[in-house]
Every structure is written in structure tokens, then in C-alpha cells.
Amino acid sequence: MAKLKTVYFCQECGTQHLKWQGQCSGCKAWNTLVEEVVEASPKQQPTGKQSLNNRSEPKLISEIDAASRPRLITPDSEFNRVLGGGITAGSVVLLGGEPGIGKSTLLLQLALQLSKYKILYVSGEESEQQIKMRAERIPFVNNNLYVAAETNIERIIEFYKQLKPDIIVIDSIQTVYTDFIESAPGSVSQVRESAARIIRIAKEHHIPIFMVGHITKEGMIAGPKVLEHIVDTVLTFEGDRHNSYRIVRTTKNRFGGTMEIGIYEMRANGLREVTNPSEIFLSNAGLDTFSGVAIASTLEGLRPLLIETQALVTPLMYGNPQRSATGFDLRRLSMLLAVMEKRCGFKLGTKDVFINLAGGLRIEDPALDLALVCSIVSSMHDLVIPAKTVFAAEVGLSGEIRPISRLEPRIAEAEKLGFKEIYVSSLQLTDLSQKFDKIKITGVSKLQEAFQKVFGGQAE
Ligand code: TYD
Ligand code: MG
């Protein structure tokens, strides 16, 4: 019998090592190498190396028909958007996200909505009864949806041959295994080989396949970072589990842009599409009478999104000042506080500062800076920011107000939602004012000037 060939794979990034070592040479993580058998029995075919396409003759580029990839437009417009305009035939989509975020719900709901199509939903995580119970919560019915609780890839391929579905969903890639590899399900070589077999079905038969992938705490699609480059599209599903809003982001897409996002709300009866996101991230309950609240006009992907930033500044309670930020980068908050201290003389070293972005979203847009510093000043001096005011500018290290990208759609969104004044960098003022007549555009060049204009000299 042939000797088993084993190598050591890093379970984080998939780098292969011939010998065990404490630290992965690829991603520098410690204690992540695990021995895996890469060759099982002599009967195995080196499957991963076969051509994905049966017709691999060279062709003239001018003779290739680019329009031959039809798209399936789903009833879910948010999902169409993140895929770049519907599901492409033969595409393999990996949906990543932390456990419990709603990946299974999203794909089951999609399968139920596509009632004209025959769909095979394979779950290695839940029993058929559990899937049925979940499906009963969702108000769509698809009589052509087949459900299988199966983890063996060869069996799944058999199901495909019997049923010939139009779409396959595999939940999740970490639970399935192929007989040709001896290592455990979820290990790098198993995930890679199983995915390669699934992808072959998609490419040979031109059917779309969706795979769920779990994400580790570090934010990688667990173990198989390797998967990201063999699939066509990578979507990540994110959000705060204690909050009901969820965002699907496109991190890679061979059939569309990667700037798109889709927004959903998790309800008791499945996921609801959120087509007008700004309205939900602004709590309308008479906030114009509270201090510590400022509205920022941000961009998520290509969509303008008005979001409420809240700050609470209190005298230092014990020892070191506390800084806490929900939905915002803590280091950026520290930077903004340092700029406020150095350039405007605010004594923030003796204050605790807490920041919160409404709706449980995590936003990295620098255009949030100006709203955030204004909410901090507003809380510190207990001064209310005038109603219907919105901010869209970055704050630099010298306290200068910097321009941001794609200002126009941000102003347009604020105007549409009835805001009366927007603060932007004076460098971006130029000819913008003529384009908008219902909103006043105020340019500011320095932090102090901004505070002066917003609070009318009271925030010294
Ligand atoms: P799930 O889709 O199982 O998450 P994942 O597959 O990413 O691990 O479900 C996430 C949560 O959503 C779960 O706690 C139950 C909740 N949920 C609802 O709130 N409403 C619903 O209609 C359904 C089906 C689930
Ligand atoms: Mg699940």
C-alpha cells in the first residue's frame, strides 16, 4: 500500500509547510499548523488539476461571445445589487459571515423566493426538520425546493445528477467532505478539494452554486482563505447580532463591481430588504432637542447613508480616561480627540468619551469625522446642534477640514430627506451650491471655524 503523504497546513491562511513549525511562515500566526493527509489511496485521481471546462481549445478573443452569460434576476433587489445585477449562470458565490448572523436564512429565503426554479439546498449543519421549521417562518413558498441534510460531496454530486436542479446551495463548505481526502471536514485540504469538486459542477453544467463559509474571529473565511480566489464572488454578511440590521458586502466579484452593499433587517419572519437605508439609521424621535447627537452623510459602497453619531462626554471617573466606540474605529477616535485637544484646547484628558453609531453598523468612512467631533463638543458643553443639520467632511491632523470623495450624492441624499444645512470642506465648495437649492452648503476650513459656525461661539 502506498505510503500516506502528509503536509502541514496553516488553518488560518492555508499556507502549506512540509514540516511542523510553531509559526506559520505565511500569515505569522502561532500554533495554527495541522497535519493533513493529502493523498489517500492509489485509486484517487488528482481531481483538482482537471480542466474546469471541457472545451479548452484556444479561441480568438473576437470570436468569444461575451453576452453568452445570462443572468437570473431574483425578486430580492438587494441581492441582485450585490451580485452586480442578478445571478450569473455557472457562477460560484461564497457567502461568509460569523455564526448566527443569518447566512442560512438569507440563502433559504432566496431559494424560497425563486419559486420558478428547481433548487437543491444541501445542509451539513441542520436536519431536514430544522430547515423546514426555518422555512415555515419565511413567507415564501417554493414547491420545487429540494432539501438534503448531507455532508458527503460524492452523494451531493449524485443528488445533482438525479435532480438536475437550476441552483445548488451548500451550507456550509466547512461541513462537507470528499472521500478522496482523509483529513477531517473543515480542514484546509478537505475544504479546498470539496470546493474544487463543487466548482466543477458549476462550470461544467453552467449552474450557479452558493456556498456558505464561516468566518473566524480574525475576520477570515475560516481556514480556507484559499477559497477566496477559486470562487467567482465573495460576499460577506455582517452586522451586530444584537441589532437587527445586516449588510451584505461584495468583497470580490468577477461579474460586477465590489463597491456594492445590500441592507437587510432581520425580522421574526425572515430578512426584509431595506431599500431606503437612511430613514432607519436616523431615529426620528425628536432628537433635535438632545445634545451629543450629530448626523453624518456617509457612503457605504456606492450608497449614500445618513447616520446618527452619538457622543457622551463625562468627567473622568477613575484613573485613566475611558474611550469607547461602538461602530467606529477606536484609534481614529483617539486621533480625533488628540486633534481637538491640541488644536482647539479642549481638555479631553480629564474626560471619559463614549461614541455610538445608530443601527449597529460599523462605518469606516472618514466623512464621519466632522459629525463625530461636533457630537463630542455638543455633549461636552451640553449644546444642541441645530435641527436638520448634517456633516460630511474629514478632519486632518492639523485640525483642517478635508475634502471627501463623492460629495454630490451625499448632499443629494441629505436634501432628499429634508435637511436644511450641510457642512463640508471649504475646498469642495466651488460650484456645488448652484446644484442644490433646498439645502444650504456651508464650507469650513478649520475645526475651530466649524465649531464657531455650528455652536455660534458658545463652545469655547
Ligand atoms: P442563521 O441563518 O441560522 O445564521 P447563520 O446561518 O449565519 O449561522 O440565523 C440567524 C438568527 O436569525 C438566528 O438567531 C434566528 C434568527 N432568525 C430570525 O430572527 N428570524 C427568522 O425569520 C429566522 C429564520 C431566523
Ligand atoms: Mg447557518
CSV table of C-alpha atoms in Angstrom, one decimal, residues 407 411 420-424 429 432-434 436 439-443:
chain,number,residue,atom,x,y,z
A,407,LEU,CA,-19.7,64.6,-2.1
A,411,ILE,CA,-25.7,66.2,-0.4
A,420,LYS,CA,-31.5,72.3,5.6
A,421,GLU,CA,-27.8,72.7,6.0
A,422,ILE,CA,-24.7,70.6,5.3
A,423,TYR,CA,-21.2,71.3,6.5
A,424,VAL,CA,-18.4,70.4,4.0
A,429,LEU,CA,-17.5,74.3,-2.2
A,432,LEU,CA,-21.8,72.9,-5.7
A,433,SER,CA,-24.2,75.5,-4.3
A,434,GLN,CA,-25.8,76.1,-7.7
A,436,PHE,CA,-28.9,72.3,-4.8
A,439,ILE,CA,-30.1,72.8,1.2
A,440,LYS,CA,-27.6,75.3,2.4
A,441,ILE,CA,-24.0,74.2,1.8
A,442,THR,CA,-21.6,75.7,4.3
A,443,GLY,CA,-17.8,75.3,3.7
